[in-house]
């Protein structure tokens, strides 16, 4: 009896050569092999007599090899094997190329199945390159013909035929597996049991069977994911956090003192957050709102409220520029409250206590002030909480609230790690309230699954008075016109961003590929070239500056400050300004190589303008003539809001690209099925039912074990 944990090395049919190829694919055990699913099926289920063959039909013929010969094609150096196959109704030729070993298998007189497509050649029907399978006249079960034939992802030296040859007998001899999905759930959601699903995903009799099997495996992971979410919620429900005392009248005064009135959904979101942090149960909330919808002020008020309760807040941003901006916003807007506010990035440390003085301090000094509790709100990059080697992270006196801006960039897991570490740092056993913000709206299926452990607050409208941004795709031919337009706008007093993609020349030099983190220098070079061109040729008379990740923080700071103070007309930048930057006077966002960015990223860029009453423009430059590129860019033009766009982006790029494959640790099938709202809902309902009945899964031992494995898998990055 073969078990799932049986090593393939112990199976006789697996030759050493095959074994090493399988190992290269990470296929070591029977389980690994059986979970290597086909990605499609060839339909050779139709068995036809030779006399009844139709042109272009895909069929299986059961026949006898009448004659077979090999010859060399005269034109090219190619071996051609030709056979005549007969059955009681007639004969047909079959032909293969460059597979001399067939001669030793299909001798004259052999009974075999031949599966393939009937083609016409020189006026005759042929089977071109058919799959064959010796049967010896027995009607034994077949693997390669006379059915739906699984096709596996192509891999070097490991053909679909080879995999079928291995998988079919193993499936036959496999122990009966215990299904970790409870029977009731299988029945309720009409899912095949694991033993059936495994057989049917490899060798279905009908396509519908393979679809059912596939659905089951996708359901499996979604179900585990949902269980995991519910478990996190349950755990948080048991954890204790500091309940913050909110003084409504004081808060009311602070809100009245803002330079603007909060929008309706800003107010609602703030209420939801304040309600959460007054509880002893830790908040775990995501504040989601379109670019420019005003998330910062909402979370800032929460931090102020925490400070009023004498508790500390850590406010993390994904970039230094953004951290600095948040720090500035806080000190500027709430400076009059004389609350201790700190800034900590790898490049600088600042401490502010309501004074107007330059507030740069030594890092060690700032850390001291955080530890003794005089700094109430500490803004920074994730250096804030990261441990480096043996060095501990920042020590807080009494941290109660963690805010993370643009949380989707931090990954689901990092969030958990963060909360964990905060717990370690805290003197007591208490946990922290956790609030994340994202401008990348998360499509419904994803928020139900990957972020299913979070509560959601939505900012659904932009502050009033904002005009929709006019977005245009600019082709090469219209470049000069676009430049003229930019100049005109700048003469009217506006400012412009120019974004260059991170590109590097590939080997043949003609194609470009986007590089994520590598090749920063190429990134810089590209911006530098564009800066040179724009400042020395195109916009000689205007003030052009450049920004990229290689600059020292002080330089970046100075450039951003100059841009904010309208001392710079055009800022040429890499995507470092992608998130969060707020320059109300900037009204033009020009993006070079727009096709090289993801839609959500483009949307983020565009959100940098249109933040004040000026009519704003987004110009998407592209050299690409591809219709697909234009289609993608056009959806940016057409999307009414970020939410709609995210759905589109998800549909176009798939969940893997959308959230980043590595961040989830989810298997392929589950990733793909994240698009399937119905399946996601079913899995969620099933998980909810189980957790409600039996939160510790006491009566579901196999499920409990599997869930633990799964948790390990998704936390492995
Ligand atoms: P995002 O949600 O993209 O992070 P920000 O918090 O940076 O947006 O806010 C964008 C701009 O809108 C800021 O300049 C902010 O001061 C301003 N703002 C926020 N709320 C309002 C409001 N209710 N009315 C007018 N302006 C607002
Ligand atoms: Mg923001």
XYZ file of C-alpha atoms and ligand atoms in Angstrom:
745
model
C 0.000 0.000 0.000
C 1.397 3.367 -0.964
C 1.056 6.201 1.487
C 1.155 9.941 0.869
C 4.394 10.213 2.811
C 6.025 7.388 0.863
C 9.180 8.630 -0.794
C 9.192 8.274 -4.546
C 12.656 6.746 -4.204
C 10.969 3.740 -2.661
C 8.722 3.151 -5.628
C 10.057 0.671 -8.118
C 8.764 2.397 -11.258
C 10.661 5.543 -10.445
C 14.038 5.174 -12.092
C 17.015 7.077 -10.666
C 16.974 9.345 -13.694
C 13.325 10.174 -13.212
C 13.902 10.610 -9.525
C 16.526 13.288 -10.004
C 14.281 15.167 -12.410
C 11.399 15.005 -9.980
C 13.630 16.165 -7.165
C 14.593 19.197 -9.178
C 10.923 20.129 -9.177
C 10.762 19.601 -5.443
C 8.730 16.442 -5.903
C 10.016 14.028 -3.279
C 7.046 12.197 -1.844
C 3.957 10.611 -3.296
C 2.018 13.574 -1.953
C 4.212 16.029 -3.855
C 3.649 14.045 -7.021
C -0.098 13.708 -6.657
C -0.465 17.398 -5.862
C 1.266 18.215 -9.122
C -2.013 18.868 -10.924
C -2.603 18.916 -14.660
C -3.463 22.309 -16.077
C -5.618 20.997 -18.909
C -6.892 17.831 -20.530
C -6.713 16.535 -24.048
C -9.986 14.934 -24.996
C -9.310 11.575 -26.608
C -12.339 9.918 -25.136
C -13.950 9.311 -28.482
C -13.022 5.847 -29.735
C -13.585 5.533 -33.456
C -13.283 2.863 -36.105
C -10.853 3.793 -38.820
C -13.542 3.762 -41.501
C -15.512 6.370 -39.568
C -12.694 8.889 -39.072
C -13.502 12.519 -39.744
C -11.036 15.231 -40.655
C -9.725 17.328 -37.728
C -11.365 15.096 -35.164
C -9.529 14.231 -31.951
C -9.955 10.532 -31.441
C -8.568 7.290 -30.165
C -8.135 4.384 -32.553
C -7.776 0.843 -31.290
C -5.701 -1.008 -33.846
C -2.759 -3.119 -34.813
C 0.523 -1.916 -36.262
C 0.637 -3.416 -39.729
C 3.963 -2.023 -40.753
C 6.389 0.584 -39.426
C 9.519 2.131 -40.880
C 11.931 4.939 -40.255
C 13.472 7.216 -42.849
C 15.491 10.367 -42.938
C 13.781 13.384 -44.431
C 15.813 14.487 -47.425
C 15.460 18.157 -46.835
C 16.240 18.579 -43.199
C 18.103 16.392 -40.826
C 14.975 14.803 -39.459
C 13.916 11.274 -38.689
C 10.442 10.336 -39.803
C 8.675 7.295 -38.522
C 5.725 6.103 -40.505
C 3.365 3.359 -39.514
C 0.253 1.857 -40.989
C -2.407 1.081 -38.422
C -5.341 -1.119 -39.173
C -8.508 -2.289 -37.528
C -11.281 -4.451 -38.907
C -12.689 -1.510 -40.878
C -9.597 -0.170 -42.626
C -6.175 1.412 -42.280
C -4.599 4.817 -41.648
C -1.064 6.185 -41.581
C 0.518 7.568 -38.455
C 3.612 9.700 -38.469
C 6.098 10.813 -35.816
C 9.201 12.963 -35.988
C 12.567 12.399 -34.344
C 11.487 9.677 -31.969
C 13.508 6.672 -33.135
C 12.750 4.685 -29.950
C 9.177 4.274 -31.158
C 10.552 1.666 -33.552
C 11.395 -0.572 -30.620
C 7.997 -0.178 -28.974
C 5.578 -0.317 -31.863
C 6.681 -3.386 -33.752
C 4.512 -4.767 -36.523
C 1.737 -6.857 -35.043
C 1.486 -4.810 -31.803
C -1.952 -3.992 -30.560
C -2.152 -0.437 -29.351
C -4.276 2.648 -28.925
C -3.446 5.736 -30.940
C -4.799 9.089 -29.897
C -4.451 12.250 -31.899
C -5.910 14.564 -34.443
C -6.864 13.419 -37.907
C -5.167 15.609 -40.499
C -5.096 15.682 -44.260
C -1.831 15.281 -46.131
C -1.324 14.704 -49.835
C -4.979 13.789 -50.105
C -4.788 11.189 -47.377
C -5.899 11.041 -43.734
C -3.060 10.844 -41.263
C -2.619 10.719 -37.548
C 0.080 13.260 -36.875
C 2.286 12.526 -33.888
C -0.366 10.479 -32.082
C 0.003 9.399 -28.484
C 0.261 5.648 -28.406
C -0.252 3.079 -25.734
C 0.318 -0.649 -26.089
C -2.682 -2.579 -24.927
C -1.887 -6.121 -25.988
C -5.531 -6.395 -26.922
C -6.642 -6.144 -23.306
C -9.241 -3.597 -22.463
C -7.194 -2.565 -19.439
C -7.474 0.953 -18.115
C -5.530 3.346 -20.249
C -3.535 6.405 -19.220
C -2.613 8.128 -22.429
C -5.471 7.341 -24.788
C -9.184 6.620 -24.863
C -10.182 9.268 -22.337
C -9.514 12.747 -21.049
C -5.743 12.860 -20.969
C -4.128 15.115 -18.367
C -1.537 17.583 -19.582
C 0.887 18.775 -16.920
C 2.929 21.946 -16.820
C 5.838 21.409 -19.220
C 9.044 20.701 -17.423
C 12.410 19.762 -18.741
C 12.852 16.044 -19.089
C 9.533 15.309 -17.482
C 6.794 14.854 -20.007
C 3.096 14.641 -19.394
C 3.309 11.077 -20.610
C 6.005 10.304 -18.056
C 3.912 11.816 -15.278
C 0.798 9.913 -16.318
C 2.836 6.747 -16.398
C 3.832 7.338 -12.784
C 0.675 8.839 -11.376
C -1.940 6.418 -12.618
C -0.616 3.267 -10.896
C 0.210 5.194 -7.731
C -3.359 6.459 -7.569
C -4.508 2.871 -7.907
C -2.352 1.609 -5.058
C -2.786 4.575 -2.749
C -4.048 4.104 0.810
C -7.505 5.445 1.494
C -7.019 9.008 2.664
C -8.754 10.539 5.598
C -10.504 13.717 4.536
C -9.778 16.660 6.787
C -12.809 18.487 5.480
C -15.760 17.320 7.566
C -18.265 15.217 5.700
C -21.133 17.573 6.351
C -19.312 20.381 4.618
C -18.539 18.200 1.640
C -22.206 17.348 1.352
C -23.456 20.874 1.955
C -21.230 22.390 -0.678
C -21.339 19.446 -3.067
C -17.635 18.788 -3.026
C -16.019 15.449 -3.833
C -14.187 13.653 -1.061
C -10.395 13.775 -1.162
C -9.958 10.275 -2.602
C -12.317 10.939 -5.451
C -11.030 14.452 -6.027
C -7.461 13.245 -6.339
C -8.380 10.599 -8.897
C -10.613 12.924 -10.844
C -8.240 15.817 -11.047
C -5.734 13.533 -12.759
C -7.975 11.176 -14.684
C -11.496 12.513 -15.031
C -14.042 10.678 -17.123
C -15.784 13.944 -17.844
C -14.494 17.501 -17.708
C -17.122 18.299 -15.104
C -15.455 15.807 -12.771
C -12.120 17.552 -13.072
C -13.819 20.870 -12.434
C -15.454 19.516 -9.313
C -12.105 18.185 -8.135
C -10.398 21.480 -8.834
C -13.116 23.325 -6.994
C -12.603 21.083 -4.015
C -8.886 21.742 -3.845
C -9.432 25.478 -4.199
C -12.119 25.340 -1.546
C -9.728 23.506 0.749
C -7.267 26.368 0.879
C -9.882 29.081 1.042
C -11.547 27.187 3.863
C -8.272 26.910 5.772
C -7.594 30.572 5.137
C -10.966 31.495 6.566
C -10.495 29.244 9.565
C -7.196 30.968 10.128
C -8.916 34.351 9.964
C -11.541 33.312 12.466
C -8.862 31.911 14.741
C -7.017 35.223 14.669
C -10.225 37.009 15.500
C -10.880 34.645 18.368
C -7.373 35.086 19.670
C -7.619 38.851 19.483
C -10.941 38.671 21.251
C -9.155 37.059 24.184
C -6.204 39.418 24.170
C -6.289 42.548 26.231
C -5.406 46.013 25.076
C -5.503 49.276 26.933
C -8.984 50.769 26.767
C -8.447 54.421 25.961
C -10.578 57.033 27.602
C -11.887 59.391 24.946
C -13.005 62.790 26.080
C -15.637 63.677 23.556
C -15.894 67.426 24.149
C -12.144 67.892 23.872
C -12.011 65.848 20.735
C -14.875 67.843 19.338
C -12.864 71.006 19.902
C -9.859 69.518 18.116
C -11.989 68.540 15.143
C -13.528 72.013 15.033
C -10.031 73.461 14.999
C -9.112 71.676 11.764
C -8.682 73.865 8.670
C -11.544 71.961 7.015
C -14.700 70.087 7.924
C -14.396 66.317 7.914
C -16.337 64.507 5.239
C -19.187 62.233 6.258
C -17.218 59.030 5.849
C -14.152 60.490 7.535
C -16.370 61.121 10.548
C -17.897 57.680 10.391
C -14.494 56.011 10.103
C -13.172 58.051 12.995
C -16.136 57.020 15.114
C -15.538 53.359 14.313
C -11.904 53.673 15.257
C -12.594 55.574 18.460
C -15.190 53.052 19.465
C -12.677 50.245 18.965
C -9.897 51.775 20.981
C -12.163 52.361 23.927
C -12.478 48.607 24.275
C -10.149 46.278 26.115
C -10.066 44.046 23.072
C -7.373 45.014 20.571
C -8.559 46.769 17.454
C -7.573 45.172 14.174
C -8.879 47.539 11.565
C -8.129 48.587 8.035
C -8.962 52.115 6.979
C -9.487 52.082 3.280
C -10.021 55.137 1.165
C -9.176 56.431 -2.243
C -6.024 58.428 -2.799
C -6.590 61.914 -1.456
C -9.650 60.958 0.535
C -8.012 62.218 3.732
C -7.045 59.151 5.715
C -4.147 60.825 7.477
C -6.191 63.274 9.455
C -8.490 60.499 10.648
C -5.721 58.320 12.023
C -3.924 61.370 13.373
C -6.943 62.229 15.505
C -6.940 58.673 16.830
C -3.291 59.118 17.798
C -4.088 62.442 19.454
C -6.893 60.759 21.363
C -4.467 58.076 22.561
C -2.005 60.763 23.631
C -4.769 62.451 25.580
C -5.083 59.172 27.499
C -1.345 59.351 28.099
C -0.706 56.413 25.773
C 1.789 56.133 22.957
C 1.258 55.633 19.238
C 3.682 54.232 16.661
C 2.864 55.524 13.185
C 4.663 53.717 10.414
C 4.981 54.814 6.802
C 6.486 52.849 3.923
C 8.997 55.533 2.898
C 11.079 58.169 4.636
C 9.512 60.940 2.618
C 6.095 59.880 3.697
C 7.106 59.489 7.327
C 8.448 63.014 7.250
C 5.262 64.296 5.667
C 3.111 62.671 8.325
C 5.361 64.124 10.997
C 4.991 67.577 9.448
C 1.218 67.219 9.187
C 0.984 66.210 12.817
C 3.234 68.948 14.123
C 1.622 71.589 11.953
C -1.993 70.647 12.548
C -1.792 69.630 16.182
C 1.312 71.472 17.352
C -0.774 73.812 19.492
C -1.690 70.874 21.734
C 1.927 70.622 22.882
C 2.015 66.869 22.546
C 5.414 65.174 22.202
C 5.789 64.020 18.602
C 8.873 62.225 17.261
C 10.242 61.291 13.862
C 12.548 58.357 13.445
C 13.904 57.138 10.138
C 17.247 55.602 9.314
C 18.427 59.070 8.317
C 17.088 61.362 11.004
C 15.585 61.823 14.420
C 13.367 64.692 15.504
C 11.431 65.529 18.626
C 8.724 68.156 18.812
C 6.987 69.556 21.881
C 4.969 72.397 20.485
C 7.976 74.647 20.008
C 8.764 76.234 16.697
C 12.464 75.471 17.008
C 14.452 73.225 14.694
C 13.848 69.993 16.452
C 16.566 67.692 15.259
C 17.886 65.506 18.044
C 20.321 62.648 18.451
C 18.767 59.293 17.789
C 19.739 58.048 21.232
C 18.107 61.109 22.765
C 14.879 60.498 20.872
C 14.871 56.844 21.901
C 15.239 57.928 25.510
C 12.288 60.276 25.187
C 10.209 57.502 23.696
C 11.181 55.151 26.465
C 10.421 57.636 29.213
C 7.092 58.428 27.635
C 7.538 62.093 26.803
C 7.157 61.369 23.082
C 3.557 60.308 22.622
C 3.441 59.812 18.873
C 6.440 58.350 17.108
C 6.328 58.546 13.316
C 8.809 56.598 11.217
C 9.560 54.011 8.634
C 9.393 50.396 9.550
C 12.830 50.875 11.081
C 10.571 51.906 13.952
C 9.744 48.400 14.848
C 12.281 46.305 12.969
C 14.783 44.417 15.011
C 18.253 44.428 13.550
C 20.316 41.449 14.601
C 20.454 41.327 18.343
C 19.461 44.936 18.680
C 15.981 45.424 20.004
C 13.509 47.691 18.317
C 12.427 50.968 19.817
C 11.332 50.660 23.406
C 8.093 52.378 24.239
C 6.970 53.302 27.681
C 3.337 52.525 27.054
C 2.486 51.761 23.461
C -1.240 51.398 22.863
C -1.794 52.104 19.178
C 0.073 51.035 16.056
C -0.819 52.752 12.793
C 0.566 51.495 9.513
C 0.165 53.548 6.361
C -0.214 51.787 3.015
C -0.402 48.502 4.802
C -0.690 46.339 1.679
C 2.978 46.951 1.105
C 3.885 45.377 4.367
C 2.330 42.052 3.687
C -0.186 40.216 5.697
C 2.338 38.409 7.751
C 4.472 41.307 8.709
C 1.452 42.783 10.357
C 1.143 39.774 12.611
C 4.857 39.869 13.346
C 4.535 43.513 14.220
C 1.822 43.027 16.738
C 3.725 40.127 18.218
C 6.853 42.145 18.643
C 4.983 44.989 20.194
C 3.710 42.556 22.748
C 7.260 41.520 23.533
C 8.333 45.076 24.048
C 5.496 46.025 26.294
C 6.118 45.774 29.971
C 2.779 44.161 30.619
C 0.887 41.389 28.911
C -1.305 43.779 26.995
C -1.527 43.900 23.251
C -1.868 46.983 21.065
C -4.645 48.409 18.943
C -3.779 48.008 15.309
C -4.874 50.330 12.551
C -3.725 50.059 8.984
C -4.466 52.347 6.068
C -4.559 51.592 2.396
C -5.366 53.565 -0.699
C -5.308 50.437 -2.777
C -8.865 49.361 -2.426
C -9.023 45.686 -1.824
C -11.479 43.877 -4.006
C -14.243 42.174 -2.143
C -12.948 38.620 -2.566
C -9.582 39.574 -1.185
C -10.885 41.514 1.750
C -13.000 38.509 2.645
C -10.086 36.109 2.457
C -6.616 37.516 2.790
C -7.736 40.342 5.004
C -10.651 38.506 6.537
C -9.295 38.955 10.018
C -9.564 42.737 9.722
C -12.481 45.039 10.358
C -12.984 47.551 7.618
C -13.613 51.285 7.694
C -14.254 52.921 4.368
C -13.811 56.499 3.274
C -16.043 56.581 0.272
C -15.971 60.190 -0.850
C -13.334 62.770 -1.614
C -13.371 66.121 0.188
C -15.683 68.455 -1.674
C -14.445 70.789 -4.366
C -12.090 68.320 -6.002
C -12.334 68.149 -9.791
C -11.917 64.822 -11.555
C -8.431 64.467 -13.006
C -8.284 64.590 -16.776
C -6.257 61.587 -17.905
C -4.804 61.182 -21.394
C -2.655 58.594 -23.105
C 0.080 60.411 -25.025
C 1.717 58.685 -27.961
C 5.206 59.430 -29.184
C 3.894 61.750 -31.878
C 2.175 64.013 -29.372
C 5.055 64.366 -26.967
C 5.923 67.914 -27.985
C 2.328 68.999 -27.706
C 2.187 67.577 -24.224
C 5.356 69.425 -23.251
C 3.853 72.662 -24.522
C 0.795 72.023 -22.450
C 2.866 71.400 -19.331
C 4.719 74.654 -19.892
C 1.425 76.508 -20.211
C 0.181 75.076 -16.920
C 3.398 75.970 -15.159
C 3.145 79.521 -16.474
C -0.253 79.602 -14.791
C 1.489 78.833 -11.512
C 1.063 75.093 -11.295
C 3.719 72.404 -10.761
C 4.351 69.034 -12.373
C 5.628 65.595 -11.479
C 7.466 63.476 -14.042
C 7.707 59.811 -13.105
C 10.191 57.458 -14.739
C 9.825 53.719 -14.514
C 12.431 51.502 -13.048
C 13.858 49.898 -16.071
C 16.916 47.996 -17.051
C 17.983 46.927 -20.493
C 17.727 43.210 -20.983
C 20.466 41.225 -22.702
C 19.451 41.887 -26.261
C 18.944 45.508 -25.437
C 15.675 45.867 -27.261
C 13.273 44.848 -24.581
C 12.781 46.432 -21.244
C 11.905 44.711 -18.069
C 10.746 46.140 -14.827
C 13.009 45.386 -11.965
C 11.566 45.440 -8.517
C 14.344 46.086 -6.068
C 17.447 45.149 -7.959
C 19.359 47.460 -10.236
C 18.629 50.579 -8.333
C 21.497 52.209 -10.150
C 19.769 51.692 -13.482
C 16.707 53.195 -11.985
C 18.742 56.189 -10.944
C 20.435 56.400 -14.300
C 17.126 56.503 -16.045
C 15.873 59.339 -13.902
C 19.174 61.139 -14.290
C 18.992 60.954 -18.068
C 15.450 62.158 -18.126
C 16.311 64.956 -15.734
C 19.232 66.026 -17.952
C 17.047 65.998 -21.022
C 14.193 67.923 -19.476
C 16.299 70.470 -17.645
C 18.845 71.120 -20.421
C 16.750 70.705 -23.544
C 13.008 70.663 -23.092
C 12.364 73.005 -20.175
C 15.494 75.142 -20.194
C 13.629 78.101 -18.750
C 11.939 76.218 -15.907
C 13.147 75.000 -12.530
C 13.599 71.242 -12.782
C 14.757 68.973 -9.948
C 15.305 65.286 -9.499
C 14.356 62.829 -6.781
C 15.289 59.201 -6.323
C 15.929 56.643 -3.635
C 19.703 56.981 -3.792
C 19.750 60.547 -2.520
C 20.584 61.203 1.118
C 17.562 61.854 3.297
C 18.601 65.431 3.849
C 18.742 66.013 0.102
C 15.388 64.351 -0.439
C 13.970 66.412 2.364
C 15.310 69.633 0.845
C 13.965 68.823 -2.603
C 10.533 67.922 -1.286
C 10.491 71.047 0.849
C 11.467 73.176 -2.152
C 8.820 71.535 -4.267
C 6.213 72.082 -1.575
C 7.303 75.731 -1.313
C 6.897 76.139 -5.091
C 10.610 76.713 -5.633
C 10.648 73.884 -8.170
C 8.392 73.681 -11.226
C 9.016 70.136 -12.361
C 10.054 67.246 -10.184
C 11.517 64.285 -12.072
C 11.256 61.268 -9.856
C 11.329 57.517 -9.577
C 8.399 55.803 -7.985
C 9.614 56.889 -4.526
C 6.824 59.413 -4.634
C 4.302 56.745 -5.465
C 2.544 56.758 -2.155
C 1.082 59.440 -0.036
C 2.947 62.616 -1.037
C 0.715 65.643 -0.735
C 1.496 68.760 -2.809
C -1.794 70.565 -3.441
C -0.359 73.009 -6.010
C 0.921 70.236 -8.263
C -1.602 69.729 -11.027
C 0.248 67.649 -13.596
C 1.330 64.076 -13.272
C 3.301 62.944 -16.269
C 4.297 59.294 -16.366
C 6.995 57.981 -18.674
C 6.727 54.362 -19.808
C 3.281 54.165 -18.288
C 2.796 50.664 -19.633
C 5.511 49.407 -17.324
C 3.575 50.132 -14.168
C 0.691 48.237 -12.657
C -2.698 49.916 -12.818
C -2.953 50.376 -9.088
C 0.455 51.961 -9.089
C -0.559 54.350 -11.868
C -3.655 55.165 -9.910
C -1.509 55.990 -6.918
C 0.661 58.278 -9.028
C -2.343 60.028 -10.420
C -3.651 60.550 -6.926
C -0.660 62.812 -6.254
C -2.430 65.561 -8.185
C -5.965 66.870 -8.039
C -5.672 67.581 -4.325
C -6.850 71.136 -4.459
C -9.266 73.253 -6.469
C -7.068 73.362 -9.612
C -8.054 71.276 -12.605
C -5.440 68.516 -12.731
C -4.086 66.334 -15.501
C -2.459 62.951 -15.743
C -0.473 62.280 -18.919
C 0.425 58.691 -19.605
C 3.363 58.469 -21.992
C 3.872 55.204 -23.772
C 5.831 54.030 -26.807
C 3.909 50.809 -26.842
C 1.557 50.295 -29.754
C 0.159 47.080 -28.300
C -3.632 47.051 -28.098
C -3.440 45.238 -24.750
C -1.362 48.059 -23.324
C -3.839 50.614 -24.501
C -6.686 48.591 -23.137
C -5.023 48.443 -19.756
C -4.278 52.146 -19.700
C -7.742 52.974 -20.917
C -9.257 51.214 -17.945
C -7.383 53.726 -15.808
C -9.030 56.493 -17.763
C -12.410 54.972 -17.308
C -12.322 53.815 -13.708
C -14.594 55.932 -11.558
C -12.777 55.136 -8.376
C -9.932 53.105 -7.028
C -12.229 50.322 -6.054
C -13.433 49.733 -9.558
C -9.872 49.896 -10.772
C -8.663 47.396 -8.225
C -11.267 44.939 -9.432
C -10.040 45.452 -12.967
C -6.427 45.190 -11.967
C -7.193 41.993 -10.146
C -8.944 40.607 -13.188
C -6.156 41.594 -15.560
C -3.110 40.725 -13.528
C -4.565 38.052 -11.293
C -4.330 37.902 -7.516
C -0.702 36.809 -7.610
C 0.495 40.008 -9.198
C -2.062 42.106 -7.449
C -0.981 41.355 -3.930
C 2.398 39.830 -4.533
C 2.722 36.073 -4.740
C 5.263 35.813 -1.975
C 3.125 37.634 0.510
C 0.459 35.034 0.786
C 2.207 31.680 0.719
C -0.951 30.394 -0.917
C -0.884 27.571 -3.432
C -1.590 28.394 -7.053
C -5.070 27.030 -7.188
C -6.153 29.006 -4.164
C -4.616 32.169 -5.566
C -6.575 31.785 -8.770
C -9.780 31.026 -6.947
C -9.496 34.243 -4.966
C -11.353 35.673 -7.935
C -14.299 33.406 -7.346
C -16.555 35.322 -5.005
C -19.058 32.517 -4.648
C -16.454 29.966 -3.646
C -14.885 32.471 -1.266
C -18.262 33.047 0.370
C -18.942 29.318 0.661
C -15.574 28.678 2.252
C -16.175 31.510 4.676
C -19.617 30.249 5.626
C -18.301 26.731 6.126
C -15.450 27.953 8.306
C -17.785 30.145 10.345
C -20.070 27.220 11.008
C -17.282 24.980 12.273
C -15.710 27.668 14.444
C -19.055 28.515 15.974
C -19.701 24.906 16.923
C -16.214 23.974 17.951
C -13.736 26.854 18.184
C -10.850 24.619 19.183
C -11.655 21.979 16.570
C -11.712 19.345 19.289
C -13.989 17.102 17.281
C -12.164 17.715 14.031
C -8.721 16.325 14.707
C -7.572 15.908 11.082
C -8.721 19.431 10.306
C -6.876 20.793 13.306
C -3.639 19.150 12.187
C -4.061 20.383 8.640
C -4.806 23.919 9.813
C -1.601 23.976 11.820
C 0.360 22.896 8.755
C -1.379 25.537 6.711
C -0.611 28.269 9.205
C 3.053 27.342 9.050
C 2.909 27.423 5.276
C 1.387 30.882 4.985
C 3.684 32.354 7.582
C 6.722 31.117 5.742
C 8.096 33.894 3.609
P -4.798 60.069 1.634
O -6.093 59.479 2.023
O -4.477 59.813 0.208
O -3.678 59.688 2.554
P -4.363 62.659 2.733
O -4.639 62.237 4.105
O -2.927 62.869 2.361
O -4.992 61.644 1.707
O -5.217 63.937 2.413
C -5.153 64.601 1.181
C -5.329 66.087 1.318
O -6.664 66.377 1.625
C -4.509 66.700 2.419
O -3.969 67.893 1.931
C -5.502 66.943 3.519
O -5.128 68.029 4.329
C -6.757 67.238 2.759
N -7.993 66.910 3.449
C -8.219 65.838 4.236
N -9.506 65.835 4.675
C -10.091 66.894 4.111
C -11.421 67.438 4.160
N -12.380 66.848 4.875
N -11.676 68.562 3.462
C -10.717 69.149 2.731
N -9.453 68.701 2.653
C -9.139 67.588 3.312
Mg -1.869 58.812 2.565
